[in-house]
Amino acid sequence: MKNGDRRVFAAVATMCSFGLFPEAVGQTIPLEIRGNHGAFTLWREEQPYPIRGVGGQTSLAALRKAGANSIRTWGPDGLETLLEEAKRHELTVCVGLWLGHERHGFDYQNEVAVRTQYEECLRTVQALKDHPAVLLWAIGNEMEGDGRNPAVWYAVNHIARGIKAVDPHHPTMTVVAELGEDEVKLRNIQRYCPDIDIVGVNSYGGIESLGQRYRRSGCEKPYVVTEHGPYGPWEVAKTRWGAPCEPSSSEKADLYRRGYTKAVVEQAGLCLGSYAFLWGHKQEATATWFGMLLPDGSKLAAVDVMTEMWTATPPPNFSPRMRSLVADRTDNLKPGEKVTATVEAADPEGDALAFDWVLHQDTGTVGAGGDWQPPEAAVPAEIAADGPVATVTMPDGGGGYRLFVYVRDQNQGAAVGNLPLYVDAPGKPLPAPQATFPLIVYGDGAQPAYAPSGYMGNIDAIKMTPSWPENPHTGATCLKIEYRASDQWGGVIWQSPANDWEGEKPGGFNLTGATALEFWARGEHGGEVVNFMFGVLDVAQPYRDSAKAELSEVSLSTEWQRLRIAVDACDLRRIKSGFGWSCAGRGRPLTFYLDDIRYLRE
């Protein structure tokens, strides 16, 4: 053990002894990997323990009833409570230790940032390692990019080595997005990460060939499929106007079955199990693309399939099956034109079915790496529905829409599908969704409402580090901003959606009710002069900012100071550029820090 590691472990032990971390309740239950060379087995409490899991942490009683034995998390927030709940339901937890992503600005060449990240991971492990619901440690999730940067793998292995020193009872795993070109990610894990025990692989469209490609790589470690489900929106056919075509929930169920069979069942001995994605629901491309449950708790056919895979027994009641969803026209529609859609669905037990038709706007957003996306609003539209047939009068505004149909039985089972539609007409603004407060622009552990995508001026001189660990105002990190030129000017705008400078895309939030935009700032040396603003999208386009304001020429000190822009007198019906900064080079570069950027209602 290195001297620095000893200091970290001693500090962690001291923090635990003073109650800065809660003590885990219960007794450690070790997990052991037995076997080698493609004949691996997990053992827990002297029994084989194939992982039958999901990503997610809701409806745990229903999950256990379906036959699962484990859940996976991505970060440490709320883990103490979750571990206790999992224990009550006889579930284990694959504990995710979140690592910074280079595409989000994390610099694996920055020794301070990497060291702080290491210490945060070790604190979590020390605090939770003795809880009986802990199964293993998942170090990072898709933080590797193309997998070719050795600095990422050195950091991962350093964390894994540190974990083994304080917790020899639970294996270490790192999670990657597929295997990379020529399986480069596996080759580099094998080369640089001797202290990683298991490779976690998130695989969607490539899952049926995953085992074959994994064996071809020569990686000697076992794997767990850490995410699998339907094809992703980046892997499917698209319409003429670029909208990805989403499979129905019934078609997705078949993909869950095929993927699990090919990558898990047929690779027994190399694969130790899987975590299906997602036990719950989320907005990603659409409101229904990823999710085994609907917001009201109704189960989709993916739950039936995984129940059968986990228990070798059919569920007591199947969800409805959707055989087809068609419309008489989908493209080159005119405002006010009527479209008739028909769904063919049936319930295996013959239950009566209820049909719910909803029209949504469709921005065509296909995100990266599962990043948070705001929900797409339902569109007020005239829908004349008669069970499985609906006639929709298209809205006045042009652009992309999706017609969703939800089919429900009488036993909490459901099916869902949608059709992309395109209205050939000038765009008409749809109302921005009403925000809830506080609305977070930047802060620890929060889903940001806006993306810092609008780089301006001398963009080559700008560097933003979103998880800077030194002297944050609150929490573990703050935002470090560097303008590295001594002349010209630069700045960054937080946008919704990202990169929309023209105001042609729906987005933003209705911030009516907010009284202030509040944030904290400090300078590196003091005297740094920075401008702060919101509402810069003042263009003659349908989706523009309804108000703007600015704090000009703010001189920062080395101490954190609270800054506020009053907004209670502003028209806040649509704010697309929620925050921004700019500065000028005044003979030397400058560095400053921001934290806790939010809209408040007081």
Coordinates of C-alpha atoms in Angstrom, one line a residue:
M1 CA 0.0 0.0 0.0
K2 CA 1.3 3.4 -0.9
N3 CA 1.8 6.1 1.8
G4 CA -0.9 8.3 0.2
D5 CA -3.4 5.4 0.3
R6 CA -2.6 4.8 4.0
R7 CA -3.4 8.4 4.7
V8 CA -6.7 8.2 2.9
F9 CA -7.7 5.0 4.7
A10 CA -6.8 6.5 8.1
A11 CA -8.8 9.7 7.3
V12 CA -11.8 7.6 6.2
A13 CA -11.7 5.5 9.4
T14 CA -11.5 8.7 11.5
M15 CA -14.5 10.2 9.7
C16 CA -16.5 7.0 10.2
S17 CA -15.6 6.9 13.9
F18 CA -16.8 10.5 14.4
G19 CA -20.1 9.7 12.7
L20 CA -19.6 11.5 9.4
F21 CA -20.7 8.4 7.6
P22 CA -23.5 6.1 9.0
E23 CA -22.4 2.7 10.1
A24 CA -23.7 -0.2 8.0
V25 CA -26.3 -2.3 9.8
G26 CA -25.7 -6.0 9.7
Q27 CA -22.9 -8.3 8.9
T28 CA -20.8 -8.6 5.7
I29 CA -21.9 -11.4 3.3
P30 CA -18.9 -12.1 1.1
L31 CA -19.2 -12.7 -2.6
E32 CA -16.6 -15.0 -4.1
I33 CA -15.7 -15.7 -7.7
R34 CA -14.7 -19.3 -8.2
G35 CA -13.2 -21.0 -11.2
N36 CA -11.2 -19.6 -14.1
H37 CA -10.7 -19.7 -17.9
G38 CA -14.4 -19.3 -18.9
A39 CA -15.7 -21.5 -16.1
F40 CA -16.6 -18.9 -13.5
T41 CA -19.3 -18.9 -10.8
L42 CA -20.4 -16.4 -8.2
W43 CA -20.8 -17.9 -4.7
R44 CA -22.7 -16.2 -1.9
E45 CA -23.6 -17.8 1.5
E46 CA -22.1 -21.1 0.1
Q47 CA -24.6 -21.1 -2.8
P48 CA -24.1 -20.3 -6.5
Y49 CA -25.4 -16.8 -7.1
P50 CA -26.1 -16.0 -10.7
I51 CA -27.1 -12.3 -11.0
R52 CA -30.7 -11.9 -12.0
G53 CA -31.0 -8.1 -11.8
V54 CA -32.2 -4.8 -13.1
G55 CA -31.0 -1.2 -13.1
G56 CA -33.3 0.8 -11.0
Q57 CA -34.5 1.1 -7.4
T58 CA -38.3 1.4 -7.4
S59 CA -41.1 -1.1 -6.8
L60 CA -38.7 -3.5 -5.1
A61 CA -41.5 -5.8 -3.8
A62 CA -42.8 -6.3 -7.3
L63 CA -39.2 -6.9 -8.5
R64 CA -38.6 -9.6 -6.0
K65 CA -41.9 -11.2 -6.8
A66 CA -40.8 -11.3 -10.4
G67 CA -37.8 -13.4 -9.5
A68 CA -35.0 -10.9 -9.5
N69 CA -32.3 -11.1 -6.8
S70 CA -30.2 -7.8 -7.4
I71 CA -30.4 -4.2 -8.4
R72 CA -27.8 -1.9 -9.8
T73 CA -27.2 1.8 -9.0
W74 CA -25.0 4.3 -10.8
G75 CA -24.0 6.5 -7.9
P76 CA -23.9 6.6 -4.1
D77 CA -26.8 9.1 -3.4
G78 CA -29.3 7.7 -0.9
L79 CA -27.6 4.3 -0.7
E80 CA -28.0 3.8 3.0
T81 CA -31.7 3.9 2.8
L82 CA -31.7 1.8 -0.4
L83 CA -29.5 -0.9 1.1
E84 CA -31.9 -1.3 3.9
E85 CA -34.9 -1.5 1.6
A86 CA -33.1 -4.0 -0.6
K87 CA -32.3 -6.1 2.5
R88 CA -36.0 -6.2 3.5
H89 CA -36.9 -7.5 0.0
E90 CA -34.0 -10.1 0.0
L91 CA -32.2 -8.2 -2.8
T92 CA -28.6 -7.3 -3.2
V93 CA -27.1 -4.1 -4.6
C94 CA -24.4 -3.7 -7.1
V95 CA -23.1 -0.3 -5.8
G96 CA -22.2 2.2 -8.5
L97 CA -19.3 4.5 -7.8
W98 CA -19.7 7.4 -10.3
L99 CA -16.6 8.5 -12.1
G100 CA -16.2 11.7 -14.2
H101 CA -16.6 11.5 -18.0
E102 CA -14.1 13.2 -20.2
R103 CA -17.0 14.3 -22.5
H104 CA -18.4 16.2 -19.5
G105 CA -15.1 17.9 -18.9
F106 CA -13.4 15.6 -16.4
D107 CA -9.6 15.6 -16.9
Y108 CA -7.9 12.3 -16.1
Q109 CA -4.5 14.1 -16.4
N110 CA -5.5 16.3 -13.4
E111 CA -3.9 14.8 -10.4
V112 CA -6.0 16.7 -7.9
A113 CA -9.3 15.8 -9.5
V114 CA -8.3 12.2 -9.9
R115 CA -7.1 11.9 -6.3
T116 CA -10.3 13.6 -5.0
Q117 CA -12.4 11.2 -7.0
Y118 CA -10.4 8.3 -5.6
E119 CA -11.0 9.5 -2.0
E120 CA -14.7 9.9 -2.6
C121 CA -15.0 6.3 -3.8
L122 CA -13.1 5.0 -0.9
R123 CA -15.2 6.9 1.6
T124 CA -18.3 5.3 0.1
V125 CA -16.8 1.8 0.3
Q126 CA -15.6 2.3 3.8
A127 CA -19.0 3.5 5.0
L128 CA -21.0 0.7 3.3
K129 CA -18.8 -2.3 2.9
D130 CA -20.2 -4.2 5.9
H131 CA -23.9 -3.9 4.9
P132 CA -25.3 -7.4 4.1
A133 CA -27.0 -6.2 0.9
V134 CA -23.8 -5.0 -0.8
L135 CA -23.0 -7.4 -3.6
L136 CA -20.1 -5.8 -5.5
W137 CA -18.6 -2.4 -6.4
A138 CA -19.1 -1.0 -9.9
I139 CA -16.4 1.5 -10.6
G140 CA -17.7 4.0 -13.1
N141 CA -20.2 3.8 -15.9
E142 CA -19.3 4.5 -19.6
M143 CA -16.6 7.0 -18.5
E144 CA -14.1 5.5 -20.9
G145 CA -15.0 7.2 -24.1
D146 CA -13.4 5.2 -26.9
G147 CA -11.4 3.3 -24.4
R148 CA -7.9 4.3 -25.6
N149 CA -6.8 6.7 -22.8
P150 CA -4.6 4.7 -20.4
A151 CA -5.1 7.5 -17.8
V152 CA -8.7 6.4 -17.4
W153 CA -7.8 2.8 -16.8
Y154 CA -4.9 3.7 -14.4
A155 CA -7.5 5.7 -12.3
V156 CA -10.0 2.8 -12.4
N157 CA -7.4 0.3 -11.3
H158 CA -6.1 2.6 -8.5
I159 CA -9.6 2.8 -7.1
A160 CA -10.0 -1.0 -7.4
R161 CA -6.7 -1.6 -5.6
G162 CA -7.8 0.7 -2.8
I163 CA -11.1 -1.0 -2.5
K164 CA -9.5 -4.4 -2.1
A165 CA -7.3 -3.0 0.7
V166 CA -10.3 -2.0 2.8
D167 CA -12.9 -4.6 1.6
P168 CA -11.6 -8.0 0.5
H169 CA -15.1 -9.5 0.6
H170 CA -16.8 -7.9 -2.5
P171 CA -15.4 -8.0 -6.1
T172 CA -14.6 -5.0 -8.2
M173 CA -16.2 -4.3 -11.6
T174 CA -15.9 -1.5 -14.1
V175 CA -18.7 -0.8 -16.6
V176 CA -18.1 0.1 -20.3
A177 CA -20.4 1.0 -23.2
E178 CA -19.9 -2.0 -25.5
L179 CA -16.5 -3.4 -26.2
G180 CA -15.0 -0.7 -28.5
E181 CA -13.5 -1.0 -31.9
D182 CA -11.6 -4.3 -32.1
E183 CA -12.5 -4.9 -28.5
V184 CA -10.0 -2.2 -27.5
K185 CA -11.8 -1.6 -24.2
L186 CA -11.4 -5.2 -23.1
R187 CA -7.8 -5.3 -24.2
N188 CA -6.9 -2.2 -22.1
I189 CA -8.8 -3.4 -19.1
Q190 CA -6.9 -6.7 -19.3
R191 CA -3.6 -4.7 -19.7
Y192 CA -4.0 -1.8 -17.2
C193 CA -6.6 -3.1 -14.6
P194 CA -5.3 -6.2 -12.8
D195 CA -7.4 -5.3 -9.7
I196 CA -10.7 -5.3 -11.7
D197 CA -12.3 -8.7 -11.1
I198 CA -15.3 -8.4 -13.5
V199 CA -16.1 -6.4 -16.6
G200 CA -19.6 -4.9 -16.8
V201 CA -20.8 -4.4 -20.4
N202 CA -23.8 -2.2 -21.4
S203 CA -25.0 -3.7 -24.7
Y204 CA -28.1 -3.2 -26.7
G205 CA -28.0 -3.8 -30.5
G206 CA -24.8 -5.8 -30.2
I207 CA -25.9 -8.1 -27.4
E208 CA -26.5 -11.2 -29.5
S209 CA -22.9 -11.3 -30.6
L210 CA -21.5 -10.1 -27.3
G211 CA -20.2 -13.4 -26.0
Q212 CA -18.5 -14.3 -29.3
R213 CA -16.8 -10.9 -29.4
Y214 CA -15.8 -11.0 -25.7
R215 CA -14.1 -14.4 -26.2
R216 CA -12.3 -13.1 -29.3
S217 CA -10.7 -10.3 -27.2
G218 CA -8.7 -12.7 -25.1
C219 CA -9.9 -11.0 -21.9
E220 CA -9.5 -13.4 -19.0
K221 CA -12.0 -11.9 -16.7
P222 CA -15.7 -12.9 -16.4
Y223 CA -18.4 -10.4 -17.5
V224 CA -21.8 -9.2 -16.3
V225 CA -24.2 -7.6 -18.8
T226 CA -24.9 -4.4 -16.8
E227 CA -27.5 -3.0 -19.2
H228 CA -29.5 -4.7 -21.9
G229 CA -33.0 -4.3 -23.4
P230 CA -34.3 -2.9 -26.7
Y231 CA -32.2 -1.5 -29.5
G232 CA -31.2 2.1 -28.7
P233 CA -32.5 5.0 -30.6
W234 CA -29.0 5.3 -32.2
E235 CA -29.4 1.8 -33.6
V236 CA -32.7 1.8 -35.4
A237 CA -34.1 3.0 -38.7
K238 CA -35.2 6.6 -39.0
T239 CA -37.9 8.4 -40.8
R240 CA -37.3 10.8 -43.7
W241 CA -37.2 13.7 -41.2
G242 CA -34.8 11.8 -38.9
A243 CA -37.0 10.6 -36.2
P244 CA -35.9 7.2 -34.8
C245 CA -38.6 4.4 -35.1
E246 CA -39.3 3.0 -31.7
P247 CA -40.3 -0.7 -31.4
S248 CA -43.5 -1.5 -29.5
S249 CA -43.2 -2.8 -26.0
S250 CA -44.1 -6.2 -27.3
E251 CA -41.3 -6.1 -29.9
K252 CA -38.9 -4.9 -27.1
A253 CA -39.8 -7.9 -25.0
D254 CA -38.6 -10.2 -27.7
L255 CA -35.3 -8.3 -27.7
Y256 CA -34.9 -8.7 -24.0
R257 CA -35.5 -12.5 -24.4
R258 CA -33.0 -12.9 -27.3
G259 CA -30.4 -10.8 -25.7
Y260 CA -30.6 -12.6 -22.3
T261 CA -30.5 -16.0 -24.0
K262 CA -27.5 -15.2 -26.2
A263 CA -25.4 -13.2 -23.9
V264 CA -26.2 -14.7 -20.5
V265 CA -27.7 -18.2 -20.8
E266 CA -25.5 -19.4 -23.7
Q267 CA -22.4 -17.8 -22.2
A268 CA -22.7 -19.4 -18.7
G269 CA -19.3 -19.8 -17.2
L270 CA -18.1 -16.6 -18.8
C271 CA -21.1 -14.4 -18.0
L272 CA -22.1 -14.1 -14.3
G273 CA -25.6 -12.7 -15.0
S274 CA -27.2 -9.4 -16.0
Y275 CA -29.0 -6.2 -15.0
A276 CA -31.9 -5.5 -17.4
F277 CA -32.5 -1.9 -18.2
L278 CA -34.6 -0.1 -16.9
W279 CA -36.8 -1.1 -13.9
G280 CA -38.8 2.0 -14.0
H281 CA -39.2 4.7 -16.7
K282 CA -37.2 7.6 -18.1
Q283 CA -37.2 10.2 -20.9
E284 CA -34.6 9.2 -23.4
A285 CA -35.4 9.9 -27.1
T286 CA -39.1 9.3 -26.0
A287 CA -40.9 8.8 -22.8
T288 CA -41.2 5.1 -23.3
W289 CA -38.0 4.0 -25.1
F290 CA -36.3 2.6 -22.1
G291 CA -38.4 1.3 -19.2
M292 CA -40.0 -2.0 -18.1
L293 CA -42.7 -0.1 -16.1
L294 CA -45.0 2.8 -16.9
P295 CA -45.2 5.8 -14.5
D296 CA -48.4 4.4 -13.0
G297 CA -46.6 1.1 -12.1
S298 CA -48.1 -1.0 -14.9
K299 CA -45.8 -3.7 -16.1
L300 CA -44.8 -4.1 -19.8
A301 CA -44.1 -7.3 -21.6
A302 CA -40.4 -7.0 -20.8
V303 CA -41.3 -7.9 -17.1
D304 CA -43.0 -11.0 -18.3
V305 CA -40.0 -12.1 -20.3
M306 CA -37.5 -11.5 -17.5
T307 CA -39.8 -13.2 -15.0
E308 CA -39.7 -16.3 -17.2
M309 CA -36.0 -16.0 -17.7
W310 CA -35.3 -15.6 -14.0
T311 CA -37.7 -18.3 -12.6
A312 CA -38.2 -20.7 -15.5
T313 CA -41.9 -20.2 -14.9
P314 CA -44.4 -18.0 -16.8
P315 CA -45.9 -15.1 -14.9
P316 CA -49.4 -15.6 -13.5
N317 CA -50.8 -13.0 -15.8
F318 CA -49.3 -11.7 -19.0
S319 CA -49.3 -8.1 -20.2
P320 CA -51.2 -7.3 -23.4
R321 CA -49.4 -7.9 -26.6
M322 CA -49.4 -5.3 -29.4
R323 CA -49.3 -6.9 -32.8
S324 CA -49.3 -3.8 -35.0
L325 CA -49.8 0.0 -35.0
V326 CA -50.4 1.7 -38.3
A327 CA -51.8 5.0 -39.6
D328 CA -53.2 5.9 -43.0
R329 CA -50.7 8.7 -43.4
T330 CA -47.6 9.8 -41.4
D331 CA -45.6 12.3 -43.6
N332 CA -46.3 15.5 -45.4
L333 CA -49.3 16.2 -43.3
K334 CA -51.1 19.6 -43.2
P335 CA -52.3 21.5 -40.2
G336 CA -55.8 20.4 -39.4
E337 CA -55.5 17.2 -41.5
K338 CA -57.1 14.1 -39.9
V339 CA -55.0 11.0 -39.4
T340 CA -56.5 7.7 -38.5
A341 CA -54.4 5.2 -36.5
T342 CA -55.3 1.6 -35.7
V343 CA -53.7 -0.6 -33.1
E344 CA -54.1 -4.4 -33.0
A345 CA -53.7 -5.8 -29.5
A346 CA -54.9 -8.7 -27.5
D347 CA -54.6 -10.0 -24.0
P348 CA -53.4 -13.6 -23.5
E349 CA -55.9 -14.2 -20.7
G350 CA -58.7 -12.5 -22.6
D351 CA -59.0 -9.6 -20.3
A352 CA -60.9 -6.5 -21.5
L353 CA -58.5 -3.8 -22.8
A354 CA -58.6 0.0 -22.4
F355 CA -56.9 2.3 -24.9
D356 CA -55.4 5.7 -24.3
W357 CA -54.2 7.9 -27.2
V358 CA -51.8 10.8 -26.6
L359 CA -50.0 13.2 -29.0
H360 CA -46.5 14.4 -28.0
Q361 CA -44.2 16.9 -29.7
D362 CA -41.0 15.2 -30.9
T363 CA -37.8 17.1 -30.9
G364 CA -35.9 14.1 -32.4
T365 CA -33.3 14.3 -29.6
V366 CA -31.1 11.2 -29.4
G367 CA -28.8 11.8 -26.4
A368 CA -25.4 10.5 -25.5
G369 CA -24.6 8.1 -22.7
G370 CA -28.0 8.2 -21.1
D371 CA -27.7 11.9 -20.2
W372 CA -30.8 13.5 -18.7
Q373 CA -33.3 14.9 -21.1
P374 CA -36.4 17.1 -20.3
P375 CA -39.7 15.4 -21.0
E376 CA -41.4 16.2 -24.3
A377 CA -44.8 17.8 -23.7
A378 CA -48.1 16.3 -24.6
V379 CA -49.8 18.4 -27.3
P380 CA -53.4 19.6 -26.9
A381 CA -54.9 18.0 -29.9
E382 CA -58.4 16.8 -31.0
I383 CA -58.3 13.0 -30.7
A384 CA -61.5 11.1 -31.5
A385 CA -60.9 7.6 -30.1
D386 CA -63.0 4.5 -30.3
G387 CA -61.0 1.8 -28.5
P388 CA -58.2 0.6 -30.9
V389 CA -59.0 3.2 -33.5
A390 CA -58.2 6.9 -33.2
T391 CA -58.6 9.9 -35.5
V392 CA -56.2 12.8 -34.7
T393 CA -56.6 16.3 -36.0
M394 CA -53.0 17.5 -36.6
P395 CA -51.9 20.7 -34.8
D396 CA -51.3 24.0 -36.5
G397 CA -47.6 24.0 -35.9
G398 CA -45.3 22.2 -38.3
G399 CA -42.6 19.7 -37.3
G400 CA -42.3 16.3 -35.7
Y401 CA -44.9 14.6 -33.5
R402 CA -45.5 11.2 -32.0
L403 CA -48.8 9.5 -31.5
F404 CA -48.7 7.2 -28.5
V405 CA -51.2 4.5 -27.6
Y406 CA -51.3 2.9 -24.2
V407 CA -53.1 -0.4 -23.9
R408 CA -54.0 -1.7 -20.4
D409 CA -55.6 -4.8 -19.1
Q410 CA -57.4 -5.2 -15.7
N411 CA -54.3 -6.6 -13.9
Q412 CA -51.7 -3.9 -14.0
G413 CA -50.4 -5.0 -17.4
A414 CA -49.8 -2.7 -20.3
A415 CA -48.4 -2.4 -23.8
V416 CA -47.3 0.8 -25.5
G417 CA -46.3 1.9 -29.0
N418 CA -46.0 5.1 -31.0
L419 CA -45.9 6.5 -34.5
P420 CA -43.8 9.4 -35.7
L421 CA -45.8 12.0 -37.6
Y422 CA -44.6 15.0 -39.6
V423 CA -46.6 18.2 -40.3
D424 CA -45.3 20.1 -43.3
A425 CA -45.9 23.7 -42.2
P426 CA -44.1 26.6 -40.4
G427 CA -43.4 25.8 -36.8
K428 CA -45.8 27.1 -34.2
P429 CA -44.4 27.4 -30.6
L430 CA -45.7 24.9 -28.1
P431 CA -45.9 26.0 -24.5
A432 CA -42.8 25.4 -22.5
P433 CA -43.2 23.0 -19.6
Q434 CA -43.8 24.6 -16.2
A435 CA -40.7 24.4 -14.0
T436 CA -40.7 23.2 -10.4
F437 CA -38.6 25.1 -8.0
P438 CA -35.8 25.2 -7.1
L439 CA -34.8 24.6 -10.8
I440 CA -31.2 23.5 -10.8
V441 CA -28.8 24.8 -13.5
Y442 CA -25.7 23.5 -11.7
G443 CA -25.3 21.7 -8.4
D444 CA -24.0 18.5 -6.9
G445 CA -26.1 15.4 -7.6
A446 CA -28.7 17.3 -9.6
Q447 CA -30.1 16.7 -13.0
P448 CA -29.3 19.9 -14.8
A449 CA -32.2 21.7 -16.5
Y450 CA -29.9 23.3 -19.1
A451 CA -26.8 22.2 -21.0
P452 CA -23.6 24.3 -21.0
S453 CA -23.3 24.0 -24.7
G454 CA -23.3 27.5 -26.1
Y455 CA -19.6 28.5 -26.4
M456 CA -19.0 32.0 -27.6
G457 CA -16.1 34.2 -28.7
N458 CA -12.6 32.8 -28.4
I459 CA -13.8 29.3 -27.6
D460 CA -10.3 27.7 -27.9
A461 CA -9.3 29.7 -24.8
I462 CA -12.2 28.3 -22.6
K463 CA -12.0 25.3 -20.4
M464 CA -14.7 24.3 -17.9
T465 CA -14.2 21.6 -15.4
P466 CA -17.6 20.7 -14.0
S467 CA -16.5 18.6 -11.0
W468 CA -13.7 20.6 -9.4
P469 CA -13.0 19.3 -5.9
E470 CA -11.1 22.2 -4.3
N471 CA -13.0 24.5 -2.0
P472 CA -16.6 24.1 -3.3
H473 CA -19.3 26.3 -1.8
T474 CA -21.4 23.3 -0.9
G475 CA -21.2 19.6 -1.6
A476 CA -18.1 17.8 -2.9
T477 CA -17.4 19.8 -6.1
C478 CA -17.9 23.1 -7.9
L479 CA -17.5 24.4 -11.5
K480 CA -14.0 25.7 -12.4
I481 CA -13.9 28.0 -15.4
E482 CA -10.7 29.2 -17.1
Y483 CA -10.3 31.8 -19.8
R484 CA -6.8 31.2 -21.0
A485 CA -6.2 34.2 -23.3
S486 CA -5.0 37.6 -22.4
D487 CA -7.1 39.3 -25.1
Q488 CA -10.4 38.9 -27.0
W489 CA -13.4 37.6 -25.1
G490 CA -15.3 34.3 -24.4
G491 CA -18.3 32.9 -22.7
V492 CA -20.7 30.0 -22.3
I493 CA -24.5 29.9 -22.4
W494 CA -26.5 27.1 -20.7
Q495 CA -29.1 26.1 -23.3
S496 CA -32.3 24.0 -23.7
P497 CA -32.0 22.1 -25.9
A498 CA -28.2 22.0 -26.3
N499 CA -26.7 24.0 -29.2
D500 CA -29.9 25.7 -30.3
W501 CA -28.8 29.2 -31.3
E502 CA -31.5 29.7 -33.9
G503 CA -34.6 29.2 -31.7
E504 CA -36.1 26.7 -34.1
K505 CA -36.3 23.8 -31.6
P506 CA -38.8 23.4 -28.8
G507 CA -37.3 23.6 -25.3
G508 CA -36.7 25.8 -22.3
F509 CA -38.9 26.1 -19.3
N510 CA -41.8 28.2 -18.1
L511 CA -40.2 29.8 -15.0
T512 CA -43.3 31.8 -14.1
G513 CA -43.3 32.0 -10.3
A514 CA -39.6 32.3 -9.9
T515 CA -38.3 35.3 -8.0
A516 CA -34.6 35.1 -8.5
L517 CA -31.7 33.5 -10.3
E518 CA -29.2 32.8 -7.5
F519 CA -25.6 31.5 -7.7
W520 CA -22.3 31.6 -5.9
A521 CA -19.0 32.7 -7.4
R522 CA -15.4 33.3 -6.4
G523 CA -12.2 34.2 -8.2
E524 CA -8.8 32.5 -8.2
H525 CA -6.8 35.5 -7.1
G526 CA -9.5 38.2 -6.7
G527 CA -10.3 41.1 -9.0
E528 CA -11.6 38.8 -11.9
V529 CA -14.3 40.7 -13.8
V530 CA -17.1 38.6 -15.2
N531 CA -20.6 39.2 -16.7
F532 CA -23.5 36.9 -15.8
M533 CA -26.8 36.7 -17.7
F534 CA -29.8 34.7 -18.9
G535 CA -32.1 35.0 -21.9
V536 CA -29.7 35.7 -24.7
L537 CA -31.8 34.1 -27.5
D538 CA -33.4 37.2 -29.0
V539 CA -34.2 36.1 -32.5
A540 CA -37.2 36.2 -34.8
Q541 CA -37.9 32.5 -34.4
P542 CA -40.7 30.6 -32.7
Y543 CA -38.7 29.3 -29.7
R544 CA -36.8 32.2 -28.2
D545 CA -36.3 33.6 -24.7
S546 CA -39.2 35.6 -23.4
A547 CA -37.0 37.7 -21.1
K548 CA -33.4 38.6 -20.5
A549 CA -31.3 40.2 -17.7
E550 CA -27.6 40.7 -16.9
L551 CA -25.2 41.4 -14.1
S552 CA -22.4 43.4 -15.7
E553 CA -18.8 43.8 -14.7
V554 CA -18.9 41.8 -11.5
S555 CA -15.6 41.9 -9.7
L556 CA -15.0 38.7 -7.8
S557 CA -13.1 38.1 -4.6
T558 CA -11.3 34.9 -3.4
E559 CA -14.2 34.2 -1.0
W560 CA -17.6 32.8 -2.2
Q561 CA -20.2 35.5 -2.7
R562 CA -23.9 35.1 -3.4
L563 CA -25.1 36.8 -6.6
R564 CA -28.7 37.3 -7.5
I565 CA -30.6 38.4 -10.6
A566 CA -34.2 39.4 -9.7
V567 CA -36.7 37.9 -12.1
D568 CA -40.1 38.4 -10.5
A569 CA -40.9 41.3 -12.9
C570 CA -39.8 39.3 -16.0
D571 CA -41.9 37.5 -18.6
L572 CA -40.7 34.0 -17.8
R573 CA -43.1 32.0 -20.0
R574 CA -40.1 30.5 -22.0
I575 CA -36.5 30.7 -20.9
K576 CA -34.3 28.7 -23.2
S577 CA -30.9 30.1 -22.2
G578 CA -31.1 29.7 -18.5
F579 CA -27.6 31.0 -17.5
G580 CA -24.4 32.3 -19.0
W581 CA -21.1 34.0 -18.3
S582 CA -18.7 36.1 -20.4
C583 CA -15.4 37.8 -19.8
A584 CA -12.8 39.8 -21.7
G585 CA -9.0 39.2 -21.7
R586 CA -7.6 42.1 -19.8
G587 CA -3.9 41.5 -20.3
R588 CA -3.8 38.1 -18.5
P589 CA -5.9 34.9 -18.3
L590 CA -8.4 34.5 -15.5
T591 CA -9.9 31.6 -13.5
F592 CA -13.1 31.7 -11.5
Y593 CA -15.5 29.2 -9.9
L594 CA -19.3 28.8 -9.8
D595 CA -21.6 26.7 -7.6
D596 CA -25.3 26.2 -6.7
I597 CA -26.8 27.9 -9.8
R598 CA -30.6 27.8 -9.4
Y599 CA -33.9 29.6 -9.9
L600 CA -35.8 30.1 -6.7
R601 CA -39.3 30.9 -5.7
E602 CA -39.3 32.8 -2.3

